[in-house]
Amino acid sequence: VNTASFGRLGAFPVDGQVYAQPLYVAGQQIPGQGARNVVYIATMHNSVYAFDADALPATTPLWQVNLGPAVPTSVLNFTDIVPETGILGTPAIDLSRQAIYLVADTLESGVPVFRIHALSLTDGHEMMNGPSMIAATITGNGVGSKDDGTLAFDALMELQRPGVTLANGAAYVAFGSHGDGGDFHGWLIGYDMTDLRHQVAALNTSPNGYGASI
């Protein structure tokens, strides 16, 4: 990088806003195309793209998948992000498992649902018995709790902004609020990286109150 050559090299067209950090893998094997330097891009329209980083400009991805309808801002009564919320937090790549882990916010029967996915780096197919719907219940009498002293994760109240973190065989997903509105809490939920059906941890940072965020 120097002052004479620094500048835009090209662009990749995608179907929605990009809040998540693009990720890069060198020498990734792509079926039928050999080793490629690949940039992975996730959008707020719940699409994931793999582009050849050396083919600039590029209009055709190496592969592309869509993980379901994004959640319109109108459903969330939240205007900090418009017009939709899909894949907001930055994914995480595990080269040993050849997977990219991410969370998509989808509208299902009129209700937001978060699902954690593990997609193949080679072609985007679902791996690790995913996707898995994110849900959790802890002991607490905070805002939104039930009479039996339990507090459940409420996808309508939560925003998945932090990047996915991979540590000690688990994929951790953190949540905060939609514009500090509603009965929100801070949540940190972990899943087995080899089998997303298995939740390994669930932490609520305001179990007996409200208004926390991660």
PDB file of N, CA and C in Angstrom, residues 107-198:
ATOM      1  N   LEU A 107     -38.170 -13.266   9.320  1.00  0.00           N
ATOM      2  CA  LEU A 107     -39.574 -13.048   9.650  1.00  0.00           C
ATOM      3  C   LEU A 107     -40.324 -14.334   9.343  1.00  0.00           C
ATOM      4  N   GLU A 108     -40.881 -14.944  10.388  1.00  0.00           N
ATOM      5  CA  GLU A 108     -41.591 -16.212  10.252  1.00  0.00           C
ATOM      6  C   GLU A 108     -42.955 -16.101  10.905  1.00  0.00           C
ATOM      7  N   SER A 109     -44.003 -16.217  10.078  1.00  0.00           N
ATOM      8  CA  SER A 109     -45.389 -16.058  10.542  1.00  0.00           C
ATOM      9  C   SER A 109     -45.576 -14.718  11.241  1.00  0.00           C
ATOM     10  N   GLY A 110     -44.921 -13.692  10.700  1.00  0.00           N
ATOM     11  CA  GLY A 110     -45.066 -12.342  11.214  1.00  0.00           C
ATOM     12  C   GLY A 110     -44.244 -12.034  12.443  1.00  0.00           C
ATOM     13  N   VAL A 111     -43.377 -12.966  12.864  1.00  0.00           N
ATOM     14  CA  VAL A 111     -42.602 -12.802  14.097  1.00  0.00           C
ATOM     15  C   VAL A 111     -41.111 -12.963  13.782  1.00  0.00           C
ATOM     16  N   PRO A 112     -40.244 -12.102  14.351  1.00  0.00           N
ATOM     17  CA  PRO A 112     -38.798 -12.275  14.148  1.00  0.00           C
ATOM     18  C   PRO A 112     -38.285 -13.531  14.828  1.00  0.00           C
ATOM     19  N   VAL A 113     -37.397 -14.237  14.137  1.00  0.00           N
ATOM     20  CA  VAL A 113     -36.756 -15.434  14.676  1.00  0.00           C
ATOM     21  C   VAL A 113     -35.272 -15.370  14.343  1.00  0.00           C
ATOM     22  N   PHE A 114     -34.426 -15.585  15.349  1.00  0.00           N
ATOM     23  CA  PHE A 114     -32.983 -15.671  15.113  1.00  0.00           C
ATOM     24  C   PHE A 114     -32.588 -17.134  14.950  1.00  0.00           C
ATOM     25  N   ARG A 115     -31.775 -17.412  13.932  1.00  0.00           N
ATOM     26  CA  ARG A 115     -31.240 -18.758  13.741  1.00  0.00           C
ATOM     27  C   ARG A 115     -29.729 -18.661  13.541  1.00  0.00           C
ATOM     28  N   ILE A 116     -29.004 -19.597  14.154  1.00  0.00           N
ATOM     29  CA  ILE A 116     -27.570 -19.688  13.939  1.00  0.00           C
ATOM     30  C   ILE A 116     -27.316 -20.724  12.846  1.00  0.00           C
ATOM     31  N   HIS A 117     -26.455 -20.350  11.906  1.00  0.00           N
ATOM     32  CA  HIS A 117     -26.132 -21.188  10.759  1.00  0.00           C
ATOM     33  C   HIS A 117     -24.635 -21.477  10.738  1.00  0.00           C
ATOM     34  N   ALA A 118     -24.293 -22.626  10.192  1.00  0.00           N
ATOM     35  CA  ALA A 118     -22.910 -22.938   9.830  1.00  0.00           C
ATOM     36  C   ALA A 118     -22.937 -23.330   8.358  1.00  0.00           C
ATOM     37  N   LEU A 119     -22.373 -22.481   7.510  1.00  0.00           N
ATOM     38  CA  LEU A 119     -22.401 -22.713   6.071  1.00  0.00           C
ATOM     39  C   LEU A 119     -21.037 -23.178   5.584  1.00  0.00           C
ATOM     40  N   SER A 120     -21.062 -24.041   4.590  1.00  0.00           N
ATOM     41  CA  SER A 120     -19.823 -24.522   3.991  1.00  0.00           C
ATOM     42  C   SER A 120     -19.105 -23.396   3.269  1.00  0.00           C
ATOM     43  N   LEU A 121     -17.801 -23.285   3.499  1.00  0.00           N
ATOM     44  CA  LEU A 121     -17.009 -22.288   2.794  1.00  0.00           C
ATOM     45  C   LEU A 121     -16.917 -22.593   1.303  1.00  0.00           C
ATOM     46  N   THR A 122     -17.112 -23.845   0.923  1.00  0.00           N
ATOM     47  CA  THR A 122     -16.933 -24.240  -0.474  1.00  0.00           C
ATOM     48  C   THR A 122     -18.133 -23.933  -1.344  1.00  0.00           C
ATOM     49  N   ASP A 123     -19.366 -24.124  -0.786  1.00  0.00           N
ATOM     50  CA  ASP A 123     -20.548 -23.929  -1.635  1.00  0.00           C
ATOM     51  C   ASP A 123     -21.769 -23.373  -0.910  1.00  0.00           C
ATOM     52  N   GLY A 124     -21.664 -23.087   0.400  1.00  0.00           N
ATOM     53  CA  GLY A 124     -22.754 -22.445   1.126  1.00  0.00           C
ATOM     54  C   GLY A 124     -23.809 -23.364   1.697  1.00  0.00           C
ATOM     55  N   HIS A 125     -23.637 -24.687   1.590  1.00  0.00           N
ATOM     56  CA  HIS A 125     -24.677 -25.565   2.139  1.00  0.00           C
ATOM     57  C   HIS A 125     -24.615 -25.576   3.669  1.00  0.00           C
ATOM     58  N   GLU A 126     -25.754 -25.876   4.294  1.00  0.00           N
ATOM     59  CA  GLU A 126     -25.839 -25.902   5.748  1.00  0.00           C
ATOM     60  C   GLU A 126     -25.030 -27.072   6.293  1.00  0.00           C
ATOM     61  N   MET A 127     -24.327 -26.814   7.402  1.00  0.00           N
ATOM     62  CA  MET A 127     -23.502 -27.830   8.055  1.00  0.00           C
ATOM     63  C   MET A 127     -23.833 -27.901   9.539  1.00  0.00           C
ATOM     64  N   MET A 128     -23.225 -28.838  10.226  1.00  0.00           N
ATOM     65  CA  MET A 128     -23.281 -28.971  11.689  1.00  0.00           C
ATOM     66  C   MET A 128     -24.716 -29.075  12.208  1.00  0.00           C
ATOM     67  N   ASN A 129     -25.574 -29.744  11.447  1.00  0.00           N
ATOM     68  CA  ASN A 129     -26.980 -29.940  11.814  1.00  0.00           C
ATOM     69  C   ASN A 129     -27.709 -28.617  12.026  1.00  0.00           C
ATOM     70  N   GLY A 130     -27.263 -27.605  11.327  1.00  0.00           N
ATOM     71  CA  GLY A 130     -27.931 -26.309  11.399  1.00  0.00           C
ATOM     72  C   GLY A 130     -28.957 -26.157  10.295  1.00  0.00           C
ATOM     73  N   PRO A 131     -29.712 -25.068  10.316  1.00  0.00           N
ATOM     74  CA  PRO A 131     -29.635 -24.020  11.344  1.00  0.00           C
ATOM     75  C   PRO A 131     -30.385 -24.412  12.614  1.00  0.00           C
ATOM     76  N   SER A 132     -30.141 -23.651  13.667  1.00  0.00           N
ATOM     77  CA  SER A 132     -30.815 -23.876  14.931  1.00  0.00           C
ATOM     78  C   SER A 132     -31.448 -22.568  15.408  1.00  0.00           C
ATOM     79  N   MET A 133     -32.725 -22.634  15.773  1.00  0.00           N
ATOM     80  CA  MET A 133     -33.397 -21.441  16.287  1.00  0.00           C
ATOM     81  C   MET A 133     -32.826 -21.072  17.651  1.00  0.00           C
ATOM     82  N   ILE A 134     -32.519 -19.798  17.837  1.00  0.00           N
ATOM     83  CA  ILE A 134     -31.934 -19.340  19.087  1.00  0.00           C
ATOM     84  C   ILE A 134     -33.035 -19.088  20.108  1.00  0.00           C
ATOM     85  N   ALA A 135     -32.954 -19.815  21.205  1.00  0.00           N
ATOM     86  CA  ALA A 135     -33.916 -19.682  22.296  1.00  0.00           C
ATOM     87  C   ALA A 135     -33.207 -20.026  23.594  1.00  0.00           C
ATOM     88  N   ALA A 136     -33.662 -19.443  24.684  1.00  0.00           N
ATOM     89  CA  ALA A 136     -33.061 -19.735  25.984  1.00  0.00           C
ATOM     90  C   ALA A 136     -34.010 -19.284  27.090  1.00  0.00           C
ATOM     91  N   THR A 137     -33.933 -19.956  28.218  1.00  0.00           N
ATOM     92  CA  THR A 137     -34.714 -19.585  29.402  1.00  0.00           C
ATOM     93  C   THR A 137     -33.811 -19.703  30.620  1.00  0.00           C
ATOM     94  N   ILE A 138     -33.822 -18.662  31.451  1.00  0.00           N
ATOM     95  CA  ILE A 138     -33.001 -18.679  32.665  1.00  0.00           C
ATOM     96  C   ILE A 138     -33.893 -18.336  33.876  1.00  0.00           C
ATOM     97  N   THR A 139     -33.356 -18.515  35.052  1.00  0.00           N
ATOM     98  CA  THR A 139     -34.074 -18.143  36.269  1.00  0.00           C
ATOM     99  C   THR A 139     -33.937 -16.644  36.491  1.00  0.00           C
ATOM    100  N   GLY A 140     -35.067 -15.978  36.718  1.00  0.00           N
ATOM    101  CA  GLY A 140     -35.032 -14.541  36.951  1.00  0.00           C
ATOM    102  C   GLY A 140     -36.421 -13.965  37.014  1.00  0.00           C
ATOM    103  N   ASN A 141     -36.540 -12.829  37.686  1.00  0.00           N
ATOM    104  CA  ASN A 141     -37.836 -12.153  37.807  1.00  0.00           C
ATOM    105  C   ASN A 141     -37.799 -10.764  37.191  1.00  0.00           C
ATOM    106  N   GLY A 142     -36.897 -10.590  36.220  1.00  0.00           N
ATOM    107  CA  GLY A 142     -36.786  -9.302  35.550  1.00  0.00           C
ATOM    108  C   GLY A 142     -37.962  -9.023  34.633  1.00  0.00           C
ATOM    109  N   VAL A 143     -37.908  -7.869  33.997  1.00  0.00           N
ATOM    110  CA  VAL A 143     -38.977  -7.456  33.100  1.00  0.00           C
ATOM    111  C   VAL A 143     -39.175  -8.507  32.008  1.00  0.00           C
ATOM    112  N   GLY A 144     -40.419  -8.908  31.802  1.00  0.00           N
ATOM    113  CA  GLY A 144     -40.747  -9.919  30.809  1.00  0.00           C
ATOM    114  C   GLY A 144     -40.747 -11.336  31.349  1.00  0.00           C
ATOM    115  N   SER A 145     -40.471 -11.509  32.648  1.00  0.00           N
ATOM    116  CA  SER A 145     -40.425 -12.856  33.224  1.00  0.00           C
ATOM    117  C   SER A 145     -41.830 -13.386  33.478  1.00  0.00           C
ATOM    118  N   LYS A 146     -41.917 -14.688  33.696  1.00  0.00           N
ATOM    119  CA  LYS A 146     -43.188 -15.349  33.983  1.00  0.00           C
ATOM    120  C   LYS A 146     -43.382 -15.489  35.491  1.00  0.00           C
ATOM    121  N   ASP A 147     -44.596 -15.870  35.863  1.00  0.00           N
ATOM    122  CA  ASP A 147     -44.920 -15.998  37.283  1.00  0.00           C
ATOM    123  C   ASP A 147     -44.117 -17.093  37.966  1.00  0.00           C
ATOM    124  N   ASP A 148     -43.597 -18.045  37.179  1.00  0.00           N
ATOM    125  CA  ASP A 148     -42.829 -19.133  37.787  1.00  0.00           C
ATOM    126  C   ASP A 148     -41.365 -18.773  38.016  1.00  0.00           C
ATOM    127  N   GLY A 149     -41.016 -17.514  37.781  1.00  0.00           N
ATOM    128  CA  GLY A 149     -39.657 -17.068  38.039  1.00  0.00           C
ATOM    129  C   GLY A 149     -38.669 -17.387  36.945  1.00  0.00           C
ATOM    130  N   THR A 150     -39.161 -17.539  35.715  1.00  0.00           N
ATOM    131  CA  THR A 150     -38.267 -17.783  34.584  1.00  0.00           C
ATOM    132  C   THR A 150     -38.361 -16.631  33.592  1.00  0.00           C
ATOM    133  N   LEU A 151     -37.267 -16.413  32.887  1.00  0.00           N
ATOM    134  CA  LEU A 151     -37.175 -15.334  31.911  1.00  0.00           C
ATOM    135  C   LEU A 151     -36.679 -15.931  30.595  1.00  0.00           C
ATOM    136  N   ALA A 152     -37.465 -15.743  29.547  1.00  0.00           N
ATOM    137  CA  ALA A 152     -37.138 -16.348  28.254  1.00  0.00           C
ATOM    138  C   ALA A 152     -36.598 -15.302  27.282  1.00  0.00           C
ATOM    139  N   PHE A 153     -35.727 -15.748  26.415  1.00  0.00           N
ATOM    140  CA  PHE A 153     -35.218 -14.914  25.328  1.00  0.00           C
ATOM    141  C   PHE A 153     -36.379 -14.516  24.422  1.00  0.00           C
ATOM    142  N   ASP A 154     -36.462 -13.224  24.094  1.00  0.00           N
ATOM    143  CA  ASP A 154     -37.526 -12.697  23.241  1.00  0.00           C
ATOM    144  C   ASP A 154     -36.899 -12.057  22.015  1.00  0.00           C
ATOM    145  N   ALA A 155     -36.996 -12.739  20.879  1.00  0.00           N
ATOM    146  CA  ALA A 155     -36.339 -12.269  19.659  1.00  0.00           C
ATOM    147  C   ALA A 155     -36.863 -10.916  19.199  1.00  0.00           C
ATOM    148  N   LEU A 156     -38.105 -10.580  19.542  1.00  0.00           N
ATOM    149  CA  LEU A 156     -38.672  -9.295  19.131  1.00  0.00           C
ATOM    150  C   LEU A 156     -37.978  -8.135  19.831  1.00  0.00           C
ATOM    151  N   MET A 157     -37.443  -8.376  21.026  1.00  0.00           N
ATOM    152  CA  MET A 157     -36.840  -7.324  21.834  1.00  0.00           C
ATOM    153  C   MET A 157     -35.335  -7.202  21.642  1.00  0.00           C
ATOM    154  N   GLU A 158     -34.719  -8.160  20.939  1.00  0.00           N
ATOM    155  CA  GLU A 158     -33.267  -8.242  20.912  1.00  0.00           C
ATOM    156  C   GLU A 158     -32.686  -7.906  19.541  1.00  0.00           C
ATOM    157  N   LEU A 159     -31.449  -7.400  19.550  1.00  0.00           N
ATOM    158  CA  LEU A 159     -30.710  -7.078  18.332  1.00  0.00           C
ATOM    159  C   LEU A 159     -29.374  -7.802  18.376  1.00  0.00           C
ATOM    160  N   GLN A 160     -29.068  -8.538  17.320  1.00  0.00           N
ATOM    161  CA  GLN A 160     -27.833  -9.324  17.290  1.00  0.00           C
ATOM    162  C   GLN A 160     -26.761  -8.533  16.553  1.00  0.00           C
ATOM    163  N   ARG A 161     -26.110  -7.615  17.269  1.00  0.00           N
ATOM    164  CA  ARG A 161     -25.113  -6.747  16.640  1.00  0.00           C
ATOM    165  C   ARG A 161     -23.675  -7.258  16.770  1.00  0.00           C
ATOM    166  N   PRO A 162     -23.256  -7.808  17.930  1.00  0.00           N
ATOM    167  CA  PRO A 162     -21.858  -8.210  18.057  1.00  0.00           C
ATOM    168  C   PRO A 162     -21.496  -9.333  17.087  1.00  0.00           C
ATOM    169  N   GLY A 163     -20.217  -9.409  16.730  1.00  0.00           N
ATOM    170  CA  GLY A 163     -19.741 -10.490  15.885  1.00  0.00           C
ATOM    171  C   GLY A 163     -19.809 -11.829  16.610  1.00  0.00           C
ATOM    172  N   VAL A 164     -20.028 -12.896  15.853  1.00  0.00           N
ATOM    173  CA  VAL A 164     -19.989 -14.240  16.414  1.00  0.00           C
ATOM    174  C   VAL A 164     -18.568 -14.526  16.909  1.00  0.00           C
ATOM    175  N   THR A 165     -18.458 -15.170  18.065  1.00  0.00           N
ATOM    176  CA  THR A 165     -17.157 -15.510  18.630  1.00  0.00           C
ATOM    177  C   THR A 165     -17.026 -17.025  18.742  1.00  0.00           C
ATOM    178  N   LEU A 166     -15.909 -17.557  18.254  1.00  0.00           N
ATOM    179  CA  LEU A 166     -15.622 -18.987  18.341  1.00  0.00           C
ATOM    180  C   LEU A 166     -14.556 -19.208  19.397  1.00  0.00           C
ATOM    181  N   ALA A 167     -14.866 -20.046  20.389  1.00  0.00           N
ATOM    182  CA  ALA A 167     -13.912 -20.294  21.474  1.00  0.00           C
ATOM    183  C   ALA A 167     -14.186 -21.646  22.106  1.00  0.00           C
ATOM    184  N   ASN A 168     -13.113 -22.445  22.262  1.00  0.00           N
ATOM    185  CA  ASN A 168     -13.205 -23.724  22.974  1.00  0.00           C
ATOM    186  C   ASN A 168     -14.323 -24.620  22.450  1.00  0.00           C
ATOM    187  N   GLY A 169     -14.476 -24.648  21.131  1.00  0.00           N
ATOM    188  CA  GLY A 169     -15.452 -25.541  20.518  1.00  0.00           C
ATOM    189  C   GLY A 169     -16.875 -25.038  20.513  1.00  0.00           C
ATOM    190  N   ALA A 170     -17.087 -23.789  20.888  1.00  0.00           N
ATOM    191  CA  ALA A 170     -18.437 -23.233  20.921  1.00  0.00           C
ATOM    192  C   ALA A 170     -18.510 -21.948  20.095  1.00  0.00           C
ATOM    193  N   ALA A 171     -19.675 -21.714  19.526  1.00  0.00           N
ATOM    194  CA  ALA A 171     -19.972 -20.469  18.818  1.00  0.00           C
ATOM    195  C   ALA A 171     -20.873 -19.632  19.712  1.00  0.00           C
ATOM    196  N   TYR A 172     -20.380 -18.452  20.097  1.00  0.00           N
ATOM    197  CA  TYR A 172     -21.112 -17.591  21.024  1.00  0.00           C
ATOM    198  C   TYR A 172     -21.756 -16.422  20.278  1.00  0.00           C
ATOM    199  N   VAL A 173     -23.016 -16.152  20.642  1.00  0.00           N
ATOM    200  CA  VAL A 173     -23.797 -15.108  20.002  1.00  0.00           C
ATOM    201  C   VAL A 173     -24.314 -14.165  21.084  1.00  0.00           C
ATOM    202  N   ALA A 174     -24.112 -12.860  20.904  1.00  0.00           N
ATOM    203  CA  ALA A 174     -24.508 -11.882  21.914  1.00  0.00           C
ATOM    204  C   ALA A 174     -25.579 -10.947  21.368  1.00  0.00           C
ATOM    205  N   PHE A 175     -26.385 -10.410  22.289  1.00  0.00           N
ATOM    206  CA  PHE A 175     -27.536  -9.583  21.915  1.00  0.00           C
ATOM    207  C   PHE A 175     -27.647  -8.344  22.794  1.00  0.00           C
ATOM    208  N   GLY A 176     -28.223  -7.299  22.193  1.00  0.00           N
ATOM    209  CA  GLY A 176     -28.608  -6.100  22.926  1.00  0.00           C
ATOM    210  C   GLY A 176     -30.001  -5.683  22.494  1.00  0.00           C
ATOM    211  N   SER A 177     -30.268  -4.387  22.500  1.00  0.00           N
ATOM    212  CA  SER A 177     -31.631  -3.904  22.284  1.00  0.00           C
ATOM    213  C   SER A 177     -31.835  -3.312  20.898  1.00  0.00           C
ATOM    214  N   HIS A 178     -33.106  -3.114  20.556  1.00  0.00           N
ATOM    215  CA  HIS A 178     -33.488  -2.297  19.414  1.00  0.00           C
ATOM    216  C   HIS A 178     -33.683  -0.863  19.918  1.00  0.00           C
ATOM    217  N   GLY A 179     -32.664  -0.042  19.787  1.00  0.00           N
ATOM    218  CA  GLY A 179     -32.799   1.363  20.152  1.00  0.00           C
ATOM    219  C   GLY A 179     -33.211   1.612  21.589  1.00  0.00           C
ATOM    220  N   ASP A 180     -32.763   0.742  22.501  1.00  0.00           N
ATOM    221  CA  ASP A 180     -33.088   0.878  23.930  1.00  0.00           C
ATOM    222  C   ASP A 180     -34.591   0.864  24.195  1.00  0.00           C
ATOM    223  N   GLY A 181     -35.351   0.144  23.363  1.00  0.00           N
ATOM    224  CA  GLY A 181     -36.803   0.108  23.537  1.00  0.00           C
ATOM    225  C   GLY A 181     -37.292  -1.262  23.966  1.00  0.00           C
ATOM    226  N   GLY A 182     -38.380  -1.269  24.760  1.00  0.00           N
ATOM    227  CA  GLY A 182     -39.037  -2.516  25.141  1.00  0.00           C
ATOM    228  C   GLY A 182     -38.364  -3.235  26.292  1.00  0.00           C
ATOM    229  N   ASP A 183     -38.817  -4.465  26.517  1.00  0.00           N
ATOM    230  CA  ASP A 183     -38.332  -5.277  27.636  1.00  0.00           C
ATOM    231  C   ASP A 183     -37.074  -6.037  27.222  1.00  0.00           C
ATOM    232  N   PHE A 184     -35.987  -5.310  27.048  1.00  0.00           N
ATOM    233  CA  PHE A 184     -34.787  -5.953  26.526  1.00  0.00           C
ATOM    234  C   PHE A 184     -33.808  -6.307  27.646  1.00  0.00           C
ATOM    235  N   HIS A 185     -32.964  -7.275  27.331  1.00  0.00           N
ATOM    236  CA  HIS A 185     -31.914  -7.749  28.234  1.00  0.00           C
ATOM    237  C   HIS A 185     -30.645  -8.003  27.429  1.00  0.00           C
ATOM    238  N   GLY A 186     -29.546  -8.144  28.115  1.00  0.00           N
ATOM    239  CA  GLY A 186     -28.324  -8.592  27.462  1.00  0.00           C
ATOM    240  C   GLY A 186     -28.236 -10.112  27.525  1.00  0.00           C
ATOM    241  N   TRP A 187     -28.015 -10.735  26.383  1.00  0.00           N
ATOM    242  CA  TRP A 187     -27.926 -12.197  26.327  1.00  0.00           C
ATOM    243  C   TRP A 187     -26.610 -12.620  25.671  1.00  0.00           C
ATOM    244  N   LEU A 188     -26.044 -13.711  26.164  1.00  0.00           N
ATOM    245  CA  LEU A 188     -24.912 -14.378  25.525  1.00  0.00           C
ATOM    246  C   LEU A 188     -25.251 -15.865  25.498  1.00  0.00           C
ATOM    247  N   ILE A 189     -25.343 -16.427  24.287  1.00  0.00           N
ATOM    248  CA  ILE A 189     -25.796 -17.809  24.114  1.00  0.00           C
ATOM    249  C   ILE A 189     -24.783 -18.557  23.266  1.00  0.00           C
ATOM    250  N   GLY A 190     -24.419 -19.764  23.705  1.00  0.00           N
ATOM    251  CA  GLY A 190     -23.399 -20.535  23.017  1.00  0.00           C
ATOM    252  C   GLY A 190     -23.929 -21.844  22.469  1.00  0.00           C
ATOM    253  N   TYR A 191     -23.367 -22.263  21.325  1.00  0.00           N
ATOM    254  CA  TYR A 191     -23.762 -23.513  20.666  1.00  0.00           C
ATOM    255  C   TYR A 191     -22.532 -24.330  20.314  1.00  0.00           C
ATOM    256  N   ASP A 192     -22.687 -25.654  20.390  1.00  0.00           N
ATOM    257  CA  ASP A 192     -21.629 -26.577  20.006  1.00  0.00           C
ATOM    258  C   ASP A 192     -21.306 -26.377  18.530  1.00  0.00           C
ATOM    259  N   MET A 193     -20.056 -26.075  18.208  1.00  0.00           N
ATOM    260  CA  MET A 193     -19.681 -25.794  16.829  1.00  0.00           C
ATOM    261  C   MET A 193     -19.844 -27.005  15.916  1.00  0.00           C
ATOM    262  N   THR A 194     -19.810 -28.206  16.482  1.00  0.00           N
ATOM    263  CA  THR A 194     -19.932 -29.411  15.669  1.00  0.00           C
ATOM    264  C   THR A 194     -21.370 -29.879  15.521  1.00  0.00           C
ATOM    265  N   ASP A 195     -22.281 -29.345  16.339  1.00  0.00           N
ATOM    266  CA  ASP A 195     -23.691 -29.729  16.287  1.00  0.00           C
ATOM    267  C   ASP A 195     -24.521 -28.584  16.854  1.00  0.00           C
ATOM    268  N   LEU A 196     -25.052 -27.767  15.970  1.00  0.00           N
ATOM    269  CA  LEU A 196     -25.765 -26.564  16.401  1.00  0.00           C
ATOM    270  C   LEU A 196     -27.070 -26.863  17.115  1.00  0.00           C
ATOM    271  N   ARG A 197     -27.475 -28.125  17.153  1.00  0.00           N
ATOM    272  CA  ARG A 197     -28.672 -28.471  17.930  1.00  0.00           C
ATOM    273  C   ARG A 197     -28.406 -28.403  19.420  1.00  0.00           C
ATOM    274  N   HIS A 198     -27.122 -28.387  19.801  1.00  0.00           N
ATOM    275  CA  HIS A 198     -26.755 -28.447  21.216  1.00  0.00           C
ATOM    276  C   HIS A 198     -26.339 -27.068  21.732  1.00  0.00           C
TER     277      HIS A 198
END
